[in-house]
Short mmCIF file of C-alpha atoms and ligand atoms in Angstrom, two decimals:
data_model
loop_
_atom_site.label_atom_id
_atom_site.label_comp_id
_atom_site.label_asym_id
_atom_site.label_seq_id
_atom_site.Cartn_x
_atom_site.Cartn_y
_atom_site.Cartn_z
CA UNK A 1 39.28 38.16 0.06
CA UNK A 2 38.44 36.32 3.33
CA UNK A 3 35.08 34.72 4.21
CA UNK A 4 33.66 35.27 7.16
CA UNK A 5 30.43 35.52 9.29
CA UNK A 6 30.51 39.22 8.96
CA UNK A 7 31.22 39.40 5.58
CA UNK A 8 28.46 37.24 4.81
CA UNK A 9 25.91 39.77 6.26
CA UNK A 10 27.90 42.69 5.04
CA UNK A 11 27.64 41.54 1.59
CA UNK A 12 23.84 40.00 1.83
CA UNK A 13 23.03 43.79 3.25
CA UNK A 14 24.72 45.35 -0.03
CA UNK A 15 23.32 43.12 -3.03
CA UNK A 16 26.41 40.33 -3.05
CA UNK A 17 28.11 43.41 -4.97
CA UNK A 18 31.72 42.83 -3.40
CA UNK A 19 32.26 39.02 -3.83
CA UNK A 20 35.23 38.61 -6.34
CA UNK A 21 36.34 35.86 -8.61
CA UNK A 22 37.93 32.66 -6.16
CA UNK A 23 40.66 32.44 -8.46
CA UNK A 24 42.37 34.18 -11.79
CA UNK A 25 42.32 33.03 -15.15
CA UNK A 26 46.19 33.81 -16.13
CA UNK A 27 47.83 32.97 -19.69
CA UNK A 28 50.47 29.98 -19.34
CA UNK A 29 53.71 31.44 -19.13
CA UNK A 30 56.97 29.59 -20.62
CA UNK A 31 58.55 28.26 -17.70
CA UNK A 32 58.01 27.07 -14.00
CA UNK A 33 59.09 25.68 -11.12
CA UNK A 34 56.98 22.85 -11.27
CA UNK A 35 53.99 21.78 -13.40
CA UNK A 36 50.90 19.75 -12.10
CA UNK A 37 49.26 17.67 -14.49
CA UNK A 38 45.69 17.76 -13.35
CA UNK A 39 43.54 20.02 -11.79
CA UNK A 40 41.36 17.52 -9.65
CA UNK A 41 41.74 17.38 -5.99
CA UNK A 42 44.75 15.79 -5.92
CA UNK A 43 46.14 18.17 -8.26
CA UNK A 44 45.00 21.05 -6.53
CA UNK A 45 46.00 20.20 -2.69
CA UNK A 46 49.60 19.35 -3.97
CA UNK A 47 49.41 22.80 -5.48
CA UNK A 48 48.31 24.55 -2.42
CA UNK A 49 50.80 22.21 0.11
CA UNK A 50 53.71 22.71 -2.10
CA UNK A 51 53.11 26.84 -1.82
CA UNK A 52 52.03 26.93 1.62
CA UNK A 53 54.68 24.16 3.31
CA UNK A 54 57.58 24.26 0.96
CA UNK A 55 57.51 28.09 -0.37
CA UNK A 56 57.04 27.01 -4.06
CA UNK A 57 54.90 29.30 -5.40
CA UNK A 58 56.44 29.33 -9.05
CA UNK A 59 53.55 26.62 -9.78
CA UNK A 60 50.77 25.88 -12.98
CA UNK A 61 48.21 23.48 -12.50
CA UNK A 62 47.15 22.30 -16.24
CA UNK A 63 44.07 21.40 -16.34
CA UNK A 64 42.24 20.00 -19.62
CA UNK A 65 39.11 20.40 -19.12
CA UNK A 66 37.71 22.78 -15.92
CA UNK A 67 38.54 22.53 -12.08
CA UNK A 68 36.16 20.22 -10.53
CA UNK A 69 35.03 18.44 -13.50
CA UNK A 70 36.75 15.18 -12.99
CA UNK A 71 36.41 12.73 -9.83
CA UNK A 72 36.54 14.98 -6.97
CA UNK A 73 33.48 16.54 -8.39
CA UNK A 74 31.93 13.00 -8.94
CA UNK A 75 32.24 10.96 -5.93
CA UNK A 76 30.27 10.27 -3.28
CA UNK A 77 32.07 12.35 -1.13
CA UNK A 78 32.78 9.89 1.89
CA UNK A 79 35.59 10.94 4.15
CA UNK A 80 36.78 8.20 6.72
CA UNK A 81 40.27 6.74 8.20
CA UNK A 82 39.55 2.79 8.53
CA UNK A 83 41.83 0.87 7.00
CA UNK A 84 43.52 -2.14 8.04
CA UNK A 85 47.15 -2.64 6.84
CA UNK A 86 49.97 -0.37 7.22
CA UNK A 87 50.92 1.60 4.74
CA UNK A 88 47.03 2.65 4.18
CA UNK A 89 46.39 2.99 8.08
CA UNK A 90 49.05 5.75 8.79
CA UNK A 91 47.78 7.48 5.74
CA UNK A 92 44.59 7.35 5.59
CA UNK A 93 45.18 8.48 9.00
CA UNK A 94 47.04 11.52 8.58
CA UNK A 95 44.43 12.69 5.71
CA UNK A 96 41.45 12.88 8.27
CA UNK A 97 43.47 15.10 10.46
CA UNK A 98 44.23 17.55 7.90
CA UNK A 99 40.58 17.27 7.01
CA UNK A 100 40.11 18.15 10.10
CA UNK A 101 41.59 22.21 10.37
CA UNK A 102 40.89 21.76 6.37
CA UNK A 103 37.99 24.94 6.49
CA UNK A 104 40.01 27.07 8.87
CA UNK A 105 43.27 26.10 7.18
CA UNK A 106 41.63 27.16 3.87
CA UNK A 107 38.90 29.88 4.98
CA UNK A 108 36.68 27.75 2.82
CA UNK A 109 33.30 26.25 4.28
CA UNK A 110 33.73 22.15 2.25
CA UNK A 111 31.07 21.36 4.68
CA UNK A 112 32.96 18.91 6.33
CA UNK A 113 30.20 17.20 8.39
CA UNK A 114 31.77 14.13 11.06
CA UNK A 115 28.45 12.30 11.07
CA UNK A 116 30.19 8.44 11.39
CA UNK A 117 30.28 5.97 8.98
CA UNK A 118 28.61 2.17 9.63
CA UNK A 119 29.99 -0.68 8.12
CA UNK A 120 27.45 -3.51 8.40
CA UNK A 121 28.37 -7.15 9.36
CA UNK A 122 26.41 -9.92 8.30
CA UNK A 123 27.61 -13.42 9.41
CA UNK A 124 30.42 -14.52 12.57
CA UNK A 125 33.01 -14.24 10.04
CA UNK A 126 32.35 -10.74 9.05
CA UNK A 127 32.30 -10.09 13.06
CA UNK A 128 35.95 -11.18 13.77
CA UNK A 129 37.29 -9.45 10.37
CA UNK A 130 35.11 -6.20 12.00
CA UNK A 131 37.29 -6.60 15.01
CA UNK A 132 40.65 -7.23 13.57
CA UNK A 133 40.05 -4.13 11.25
CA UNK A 134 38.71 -2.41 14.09
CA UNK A 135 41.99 -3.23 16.66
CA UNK A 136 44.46 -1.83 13.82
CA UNK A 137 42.20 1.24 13.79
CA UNK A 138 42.27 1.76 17.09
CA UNK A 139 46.23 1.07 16.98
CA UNK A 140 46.71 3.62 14.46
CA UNK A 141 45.25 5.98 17.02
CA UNK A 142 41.84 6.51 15.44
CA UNK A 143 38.36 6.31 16.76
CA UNK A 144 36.04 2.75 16.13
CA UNK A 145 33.22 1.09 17.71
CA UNK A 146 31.87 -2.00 17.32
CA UNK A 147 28.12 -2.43 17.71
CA UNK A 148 25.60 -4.99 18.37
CA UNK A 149 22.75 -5.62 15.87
CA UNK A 150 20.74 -3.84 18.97
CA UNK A 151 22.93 -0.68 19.08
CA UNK A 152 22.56 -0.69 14.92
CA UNK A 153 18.81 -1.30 15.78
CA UNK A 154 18.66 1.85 17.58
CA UNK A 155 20.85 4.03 15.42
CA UNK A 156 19.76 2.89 11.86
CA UNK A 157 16.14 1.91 12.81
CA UNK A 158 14.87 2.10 8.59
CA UNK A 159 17.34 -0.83 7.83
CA UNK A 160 15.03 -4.32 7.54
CA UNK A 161 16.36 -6.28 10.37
CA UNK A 162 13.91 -9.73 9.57
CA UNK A 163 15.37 -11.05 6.66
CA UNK A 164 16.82 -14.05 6.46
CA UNK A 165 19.28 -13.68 3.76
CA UNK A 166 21.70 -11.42 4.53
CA UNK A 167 20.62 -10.68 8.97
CA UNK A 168 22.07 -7.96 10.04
CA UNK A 169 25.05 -8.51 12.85
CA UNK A 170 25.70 -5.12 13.75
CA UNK A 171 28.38 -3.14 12.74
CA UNK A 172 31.94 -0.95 12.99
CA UNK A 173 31.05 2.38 13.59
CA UNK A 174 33.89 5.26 13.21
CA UNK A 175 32.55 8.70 14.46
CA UNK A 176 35.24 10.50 13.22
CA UNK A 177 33.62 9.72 9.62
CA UNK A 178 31.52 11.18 7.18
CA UNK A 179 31.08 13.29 4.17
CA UNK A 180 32.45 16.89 2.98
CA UNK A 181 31.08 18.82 0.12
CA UNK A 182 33.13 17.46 -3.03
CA UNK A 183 33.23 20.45 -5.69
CA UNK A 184 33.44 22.98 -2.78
CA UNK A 185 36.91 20.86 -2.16
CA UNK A 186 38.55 21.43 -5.12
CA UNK A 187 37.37 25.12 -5.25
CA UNK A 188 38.54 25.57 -1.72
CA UNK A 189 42.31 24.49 -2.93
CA UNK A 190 42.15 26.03 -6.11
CA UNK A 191 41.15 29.30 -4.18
CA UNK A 192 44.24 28.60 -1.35
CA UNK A 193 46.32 27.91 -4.46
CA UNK A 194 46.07 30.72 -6.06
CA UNK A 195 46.16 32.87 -2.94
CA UNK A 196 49.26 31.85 -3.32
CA UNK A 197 50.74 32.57 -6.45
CA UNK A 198 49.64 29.31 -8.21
CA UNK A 199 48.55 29.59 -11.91
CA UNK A 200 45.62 27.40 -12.64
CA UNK A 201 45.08 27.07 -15.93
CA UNK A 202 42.37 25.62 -17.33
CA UNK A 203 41.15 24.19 -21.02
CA UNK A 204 45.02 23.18 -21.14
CA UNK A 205 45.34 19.69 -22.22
CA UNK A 206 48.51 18.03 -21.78
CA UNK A 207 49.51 16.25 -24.92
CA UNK A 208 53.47 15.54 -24.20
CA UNK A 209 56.24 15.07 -21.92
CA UNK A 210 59.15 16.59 -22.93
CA UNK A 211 62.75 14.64 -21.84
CA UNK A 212 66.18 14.94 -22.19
CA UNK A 213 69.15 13.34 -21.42
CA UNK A 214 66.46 11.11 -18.63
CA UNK A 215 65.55 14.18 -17.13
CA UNK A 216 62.25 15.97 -17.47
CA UNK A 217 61.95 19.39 -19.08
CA UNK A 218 58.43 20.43 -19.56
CA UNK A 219 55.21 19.51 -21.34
CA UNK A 220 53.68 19.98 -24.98
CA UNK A 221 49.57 20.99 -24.41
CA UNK A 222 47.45 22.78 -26.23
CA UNK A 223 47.96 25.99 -24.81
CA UNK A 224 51.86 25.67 -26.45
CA UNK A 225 54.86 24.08 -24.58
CA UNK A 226 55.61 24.76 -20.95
CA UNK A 227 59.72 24.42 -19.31
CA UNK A 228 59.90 22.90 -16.14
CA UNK A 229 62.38 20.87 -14.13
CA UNK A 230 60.07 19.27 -12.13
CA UNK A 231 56.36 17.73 -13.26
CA UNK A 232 53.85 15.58 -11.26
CA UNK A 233 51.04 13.59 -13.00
CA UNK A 234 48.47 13.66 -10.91
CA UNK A 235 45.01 12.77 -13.29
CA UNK A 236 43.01 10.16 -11.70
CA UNK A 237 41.08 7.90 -14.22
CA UNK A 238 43.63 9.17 -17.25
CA UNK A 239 47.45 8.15 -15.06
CA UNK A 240 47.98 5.03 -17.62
CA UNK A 241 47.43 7.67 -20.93
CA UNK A 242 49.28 10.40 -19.66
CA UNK A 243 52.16 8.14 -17.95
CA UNK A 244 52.57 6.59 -21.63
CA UNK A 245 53.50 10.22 -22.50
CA UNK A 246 56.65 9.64 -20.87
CA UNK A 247 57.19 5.97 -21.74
CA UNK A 248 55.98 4.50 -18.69
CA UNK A 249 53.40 1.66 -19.01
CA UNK A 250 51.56 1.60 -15.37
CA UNK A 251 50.06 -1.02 -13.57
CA UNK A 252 47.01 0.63 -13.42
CA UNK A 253 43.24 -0.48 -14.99
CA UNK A 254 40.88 2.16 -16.15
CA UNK A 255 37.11 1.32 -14.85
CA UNK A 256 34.21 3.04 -14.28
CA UNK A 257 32.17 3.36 -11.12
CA UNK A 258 28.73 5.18 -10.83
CA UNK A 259 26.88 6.60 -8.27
CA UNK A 260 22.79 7.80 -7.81
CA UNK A 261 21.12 10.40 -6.06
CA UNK A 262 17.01 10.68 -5.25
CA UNK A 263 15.16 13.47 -5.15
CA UNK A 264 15.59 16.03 -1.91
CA UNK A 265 14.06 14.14 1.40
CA UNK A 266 13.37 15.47 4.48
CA UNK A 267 16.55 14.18 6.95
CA UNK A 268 16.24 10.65 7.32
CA UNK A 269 19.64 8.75 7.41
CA UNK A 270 21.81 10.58 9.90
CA UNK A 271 25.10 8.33 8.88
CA UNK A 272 27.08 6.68 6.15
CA UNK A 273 26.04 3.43 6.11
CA UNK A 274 27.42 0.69 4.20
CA UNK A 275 26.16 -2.81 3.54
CA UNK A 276 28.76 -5.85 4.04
CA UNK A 277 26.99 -8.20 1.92
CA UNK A 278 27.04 -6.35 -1.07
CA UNK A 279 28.24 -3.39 -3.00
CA UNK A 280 25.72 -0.13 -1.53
CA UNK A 281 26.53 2.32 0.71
CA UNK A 282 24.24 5.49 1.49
CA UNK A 283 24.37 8.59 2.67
CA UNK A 284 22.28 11.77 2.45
CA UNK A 285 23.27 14.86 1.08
CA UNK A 286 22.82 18.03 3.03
CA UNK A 287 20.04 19.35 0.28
CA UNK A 288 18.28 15.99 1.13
CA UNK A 289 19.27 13.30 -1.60
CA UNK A 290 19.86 10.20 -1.09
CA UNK A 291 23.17 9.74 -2.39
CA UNK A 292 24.49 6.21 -2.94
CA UNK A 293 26.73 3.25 -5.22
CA UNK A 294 27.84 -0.07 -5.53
CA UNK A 295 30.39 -1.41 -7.09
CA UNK A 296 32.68 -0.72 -10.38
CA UNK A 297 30.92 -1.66 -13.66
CA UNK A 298 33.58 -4.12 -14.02
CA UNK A 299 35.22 -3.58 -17.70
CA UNK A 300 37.89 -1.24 -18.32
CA UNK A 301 37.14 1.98 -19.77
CA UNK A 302 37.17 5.58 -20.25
CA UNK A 303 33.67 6.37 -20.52
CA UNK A 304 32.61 8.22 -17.72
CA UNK A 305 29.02 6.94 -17.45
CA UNK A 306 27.81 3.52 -16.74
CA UNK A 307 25.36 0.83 -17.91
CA UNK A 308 22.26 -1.09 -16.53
CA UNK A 309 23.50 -4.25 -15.40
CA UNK A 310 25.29 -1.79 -12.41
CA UNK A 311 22.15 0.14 -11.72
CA UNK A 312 19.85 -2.98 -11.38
CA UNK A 313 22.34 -4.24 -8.75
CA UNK A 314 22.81 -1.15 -7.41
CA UNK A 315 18.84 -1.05 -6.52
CA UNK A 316 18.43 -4.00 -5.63
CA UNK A 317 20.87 -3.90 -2.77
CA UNK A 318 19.06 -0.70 -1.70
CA UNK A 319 15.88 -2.62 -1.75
CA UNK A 320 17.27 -5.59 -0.21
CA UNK A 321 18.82 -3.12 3.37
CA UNK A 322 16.26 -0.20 3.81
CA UNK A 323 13.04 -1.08 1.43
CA UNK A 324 12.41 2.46 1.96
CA UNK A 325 14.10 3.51 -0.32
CA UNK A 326 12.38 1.85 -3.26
CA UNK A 327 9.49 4.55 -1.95
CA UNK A 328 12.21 7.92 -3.22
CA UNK A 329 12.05 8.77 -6.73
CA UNK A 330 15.69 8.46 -8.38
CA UNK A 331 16.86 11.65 -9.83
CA UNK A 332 20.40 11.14 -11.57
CA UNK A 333 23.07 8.52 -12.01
CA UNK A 334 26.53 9.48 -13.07
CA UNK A 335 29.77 7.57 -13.85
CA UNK A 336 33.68 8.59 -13.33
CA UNK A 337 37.08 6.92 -14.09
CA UNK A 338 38.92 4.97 -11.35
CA UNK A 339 42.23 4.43 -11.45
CA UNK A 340 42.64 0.95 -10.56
CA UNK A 341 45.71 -0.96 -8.83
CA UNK A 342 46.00 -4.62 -8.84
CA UNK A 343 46.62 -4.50 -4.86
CA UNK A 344 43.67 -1.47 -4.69
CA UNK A 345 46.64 0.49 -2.72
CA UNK A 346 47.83 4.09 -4.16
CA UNK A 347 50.86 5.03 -5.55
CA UNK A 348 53.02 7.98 -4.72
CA UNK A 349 56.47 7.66 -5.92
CA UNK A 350 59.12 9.07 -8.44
CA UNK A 351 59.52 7.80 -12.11
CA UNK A 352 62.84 6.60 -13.89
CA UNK A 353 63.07 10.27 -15.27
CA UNK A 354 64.52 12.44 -12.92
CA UNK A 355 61.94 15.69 -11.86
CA UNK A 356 59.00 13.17 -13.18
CA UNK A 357 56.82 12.63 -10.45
CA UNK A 358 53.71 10.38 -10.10
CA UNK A 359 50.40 9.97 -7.69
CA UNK A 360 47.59 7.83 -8.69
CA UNK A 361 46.07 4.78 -8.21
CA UNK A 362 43.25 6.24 -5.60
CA UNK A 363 40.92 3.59 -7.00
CA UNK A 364 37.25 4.70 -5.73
CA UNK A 365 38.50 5.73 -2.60
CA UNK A 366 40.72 8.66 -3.56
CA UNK A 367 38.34 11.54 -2.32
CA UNK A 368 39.24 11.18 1.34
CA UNK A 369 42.95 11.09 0.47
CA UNK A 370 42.49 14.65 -1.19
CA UNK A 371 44.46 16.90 1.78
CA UNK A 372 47.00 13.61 2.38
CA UNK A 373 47.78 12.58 -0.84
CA UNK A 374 48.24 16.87 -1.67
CA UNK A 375 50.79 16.76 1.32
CA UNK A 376 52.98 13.98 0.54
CA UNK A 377 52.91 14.69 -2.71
CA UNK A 378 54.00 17.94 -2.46
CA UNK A 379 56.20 16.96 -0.04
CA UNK A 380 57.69 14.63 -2.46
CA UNK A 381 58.21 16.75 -5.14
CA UNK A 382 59.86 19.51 -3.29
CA UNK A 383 62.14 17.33 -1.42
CA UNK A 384 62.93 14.18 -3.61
CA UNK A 385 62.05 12.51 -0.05
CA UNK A 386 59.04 10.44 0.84
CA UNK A 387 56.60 11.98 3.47
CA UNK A 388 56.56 8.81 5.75
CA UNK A 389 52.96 9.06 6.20
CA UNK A 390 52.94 7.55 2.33
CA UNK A 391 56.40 5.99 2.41
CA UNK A 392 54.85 2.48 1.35
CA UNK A 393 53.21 3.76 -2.13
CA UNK A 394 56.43 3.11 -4.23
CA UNK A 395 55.59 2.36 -7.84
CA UNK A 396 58.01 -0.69 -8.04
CA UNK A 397 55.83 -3.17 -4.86
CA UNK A 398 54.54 -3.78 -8.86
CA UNK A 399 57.68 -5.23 -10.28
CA UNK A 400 59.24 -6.62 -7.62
CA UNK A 401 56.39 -8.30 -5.16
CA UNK A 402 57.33 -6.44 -2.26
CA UNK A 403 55.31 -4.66 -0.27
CA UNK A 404 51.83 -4.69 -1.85
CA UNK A 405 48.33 -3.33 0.12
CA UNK A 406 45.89 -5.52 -0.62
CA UNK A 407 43.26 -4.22 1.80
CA UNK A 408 40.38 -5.78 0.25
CA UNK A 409 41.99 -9.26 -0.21
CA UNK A 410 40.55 -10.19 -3.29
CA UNK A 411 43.97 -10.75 -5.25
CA UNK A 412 45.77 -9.53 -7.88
CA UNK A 413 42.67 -8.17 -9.78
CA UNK A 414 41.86 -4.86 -10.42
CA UNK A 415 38.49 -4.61 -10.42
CA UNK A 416 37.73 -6.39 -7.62
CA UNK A 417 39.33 -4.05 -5.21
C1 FAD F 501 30.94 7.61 -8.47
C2 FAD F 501 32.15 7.80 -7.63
C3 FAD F 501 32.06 7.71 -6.24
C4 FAD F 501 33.20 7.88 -5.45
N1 FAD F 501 33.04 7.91 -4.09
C5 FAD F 501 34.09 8.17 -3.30
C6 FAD F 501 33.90 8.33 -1.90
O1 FAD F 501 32.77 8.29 -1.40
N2 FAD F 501 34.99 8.53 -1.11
C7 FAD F 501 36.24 8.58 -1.64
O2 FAD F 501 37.19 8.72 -0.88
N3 FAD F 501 36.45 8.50 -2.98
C8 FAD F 501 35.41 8.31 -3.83
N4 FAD F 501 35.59 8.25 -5.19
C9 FAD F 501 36.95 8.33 -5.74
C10 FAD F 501 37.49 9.73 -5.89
O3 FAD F 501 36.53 10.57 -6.46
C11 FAD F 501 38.76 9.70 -6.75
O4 FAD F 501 39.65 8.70 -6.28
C12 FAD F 501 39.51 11.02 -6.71
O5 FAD F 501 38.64 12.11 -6.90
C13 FAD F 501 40.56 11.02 -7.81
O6 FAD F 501 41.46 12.09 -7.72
P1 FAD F 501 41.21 13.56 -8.35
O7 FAD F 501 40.22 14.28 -7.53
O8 FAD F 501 42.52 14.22 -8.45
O9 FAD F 501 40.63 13.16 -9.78
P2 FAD F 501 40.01 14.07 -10.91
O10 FAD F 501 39.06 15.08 -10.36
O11 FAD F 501 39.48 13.14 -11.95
O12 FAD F 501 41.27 14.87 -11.43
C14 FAD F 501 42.10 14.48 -12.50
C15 FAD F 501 42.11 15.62 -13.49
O13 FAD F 501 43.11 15.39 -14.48
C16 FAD F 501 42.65 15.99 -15.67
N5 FAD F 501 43.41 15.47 -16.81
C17 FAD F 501 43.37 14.21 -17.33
N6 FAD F 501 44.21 14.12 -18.37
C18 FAD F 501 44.80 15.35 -18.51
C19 FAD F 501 45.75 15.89 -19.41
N7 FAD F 501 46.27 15.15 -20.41
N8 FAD F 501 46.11 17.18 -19.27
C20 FAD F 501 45.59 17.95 -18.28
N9 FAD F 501 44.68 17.48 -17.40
C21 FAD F 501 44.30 16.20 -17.51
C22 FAD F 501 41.18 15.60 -15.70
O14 FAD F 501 40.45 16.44 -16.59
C23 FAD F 501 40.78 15.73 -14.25
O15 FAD F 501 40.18 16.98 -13.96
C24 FAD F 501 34.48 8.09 -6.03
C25 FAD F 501 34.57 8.19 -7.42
C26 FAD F 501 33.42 8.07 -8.21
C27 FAD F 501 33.53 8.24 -9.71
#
């Protein structure tokens, strides 16, 4: 089934009669190619890039709980390509691209909207690390501007530009930035996935990792044990559990990091805005929320909601950029598990067990690498090669020193990434 203007009015003309399911619902079988641990969005785009660019079609996606129920149907759904040291820049990079042809690619409307992203500066410091971040941008080959507090004054005129605290500079501005419609992302891969011969399989935990000899060959879950000679973990907040599966122990911190949304507004905040002087960034939702964060919560765990401390912060930096906001009524809050590095840079890399594959690590920033994490990975697991756009995510900068990301330069901490 294709969408398409037509078929929109077609079906709207003949009671929505003709729409059919976006994907199966098929049994496990015994063996595959390859198995995907994880049905999130990284699970799913590898999925769809390893059938559509490397012919592997021979595919399950396992999925324990239900497609779109993890993090890439929690997040705040922010989509940009500014990062400042290489490694990130070429990827990050390469993911807005394919977000880019993403709804004609998939024939899937993720309501990809390019409405620029703000990043606020608040002192002369923050200016000249603005302008370094924004000449490695621009080096990369992506879009950036760098604003006055006058040209912020014009574009963002609900911000509260008298006080004296935290006075607003101005700001990097990339155009190319925005948001995209998180669930309809993981449902838009899941369909191209399965358009392709894909099993997606869902309510199929994965409770072993079956090896021989060093080499992988298949997975224990609930649904009964799968063959494969080639597996990729791919499941977010959960990579340090299911890794230990196989005997790895990861370098990776379970947190949790919530998010809030108002009640529907009329349009009022045309961008994504983020504050530089504390943990809140805003956007607004195409039904009219206000949808915003902060920062993590700040102790490990698995519990995907949050606690007060967080929220009070949360509002307060609201209060303390656009007082406006304390005028919208709050309608939900929501937590999910991040997958945290001590560098706050991704990993995409092979294990010690030959066919075991691993990509994780996306800390809170992993919705935007959804299509570019997908492609290396897959590209990865079909050709025991690295994709050079992600070349620089080995697993071992861990062990050995070399060749860690710290974009945020806050250290060898996870939770302050
Ligand atoms: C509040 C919040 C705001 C965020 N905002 C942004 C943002 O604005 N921009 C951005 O770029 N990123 C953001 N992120 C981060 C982003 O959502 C994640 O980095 C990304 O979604 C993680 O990858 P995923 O989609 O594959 O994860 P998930 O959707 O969590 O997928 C992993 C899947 O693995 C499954 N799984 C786990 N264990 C097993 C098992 N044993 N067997 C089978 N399946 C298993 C899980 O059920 C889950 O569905 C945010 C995250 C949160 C929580």
């Amino acid at each position: 089934m294709r969408f398409s203007g037509l078929r929109v009015i077609k079906e709207g003309l003949s009671g929505n009669k003709g729409w059919t399911p976006h994907w199966r619902n098929p049994e496990p079988k015994s063996e595959y190619d390859a198995i995907i641990i994880g049905g999130g969005g990284h699970g799913l785009s590898t999925a769809y890039y390893l059938a559509k660019n490397h012919g592997m079609t021979n595919i399950a996606v396992l999925e324990k709980g239900y497609i779109g129920g993890g993090n890439v149907g929690r997040n705040t759904t922010i989509v940009r390509a500014n990062y400042f040291l290489p490694g990130n820049s070429e990827f990050y990079s390469h993911s807005l691209k394919l977000w880019e042809g993403l709804e004609k690619d998939l024939n899937y409307n993720v309501m990809h909207s390019q409405r620029g992203q703000i990043a606020l500066f608040h002192s002369d410091g923050q200016r000249d690390a603005a302008v370094r971040r924004g000449n490695a941008i621009r080096n990369q080959g992506d879009d950036v501007e760098l604003l006055s507090r006058e040209d912020v004054q014009r574009l963002l005129p609900y911000l509260d530009y008298e006080q004296a605290r935290f006075p607003i500079y101005g700001g990097l501005l990339q155009k190319r930035a925005g948001t995209a419609r998180h669930d309809a992302v993981a449902w838009g891969y899941a369909r191209g996935a399965d358009q392709r011969g894909v099993d997606i399989i869902q309510n199929c935990e994965v409770t072993g990792i079956d090896i021989e000899n060093g080499a992988v060959k298949g997975v224990q879950t609930t649904r009964g044990a799968i063959c494969a000679k080639k597996v990729g973990i791919v499941v977010a907040g959960r990579s340090g559990q299911v890794a230990a599966l196989a005997g790895m122990r990861l370098p990776i911190e379970s947190h949790v990091l919530q998010a809030f949304v108002t009640e529907g507004l009329k349009p009022c905040i045309d961008h994504v805005v983020s504050f530089g002087m504390g943990h809140f960034y805003i956007s607004q939702s195409d039904k009219g929320g206000l949808v915003f964060g902060g920062d993590l919560d700040f102790y490990a765990s698995y519990a995907a909601r949050g606690n007060l401390p967080m929220v009070e912060h949360v509002m307060e930096a609201g209060m303390t950029l656009m007082p406006m906001i304390g005028k919208a009524k709050l309608l939900r809050s929501w937590g999910g598990i991040m997958d945290m590095t001590p560098d706050g840079s991704p990993i995409i890399d092979k294990t010690d067990t030959k066919g075991l594959f691993i990509d994780c690590g996306w800390c809170y920033g992993g919705f935007k690498a959804v299509p570019g994490s997908g492609y290396s990975f897959a590209h990865l697991m079909a050709t025991d090669t690295h994709h050079e756009s992600a070349a620089k995510f080995r697993l071992d900068r861990f062990r050995t020193g070399v060749g860690l990301m710290d974009e945020e330069g806050t250290g060898a901490q996870h939770n302050l990434h």
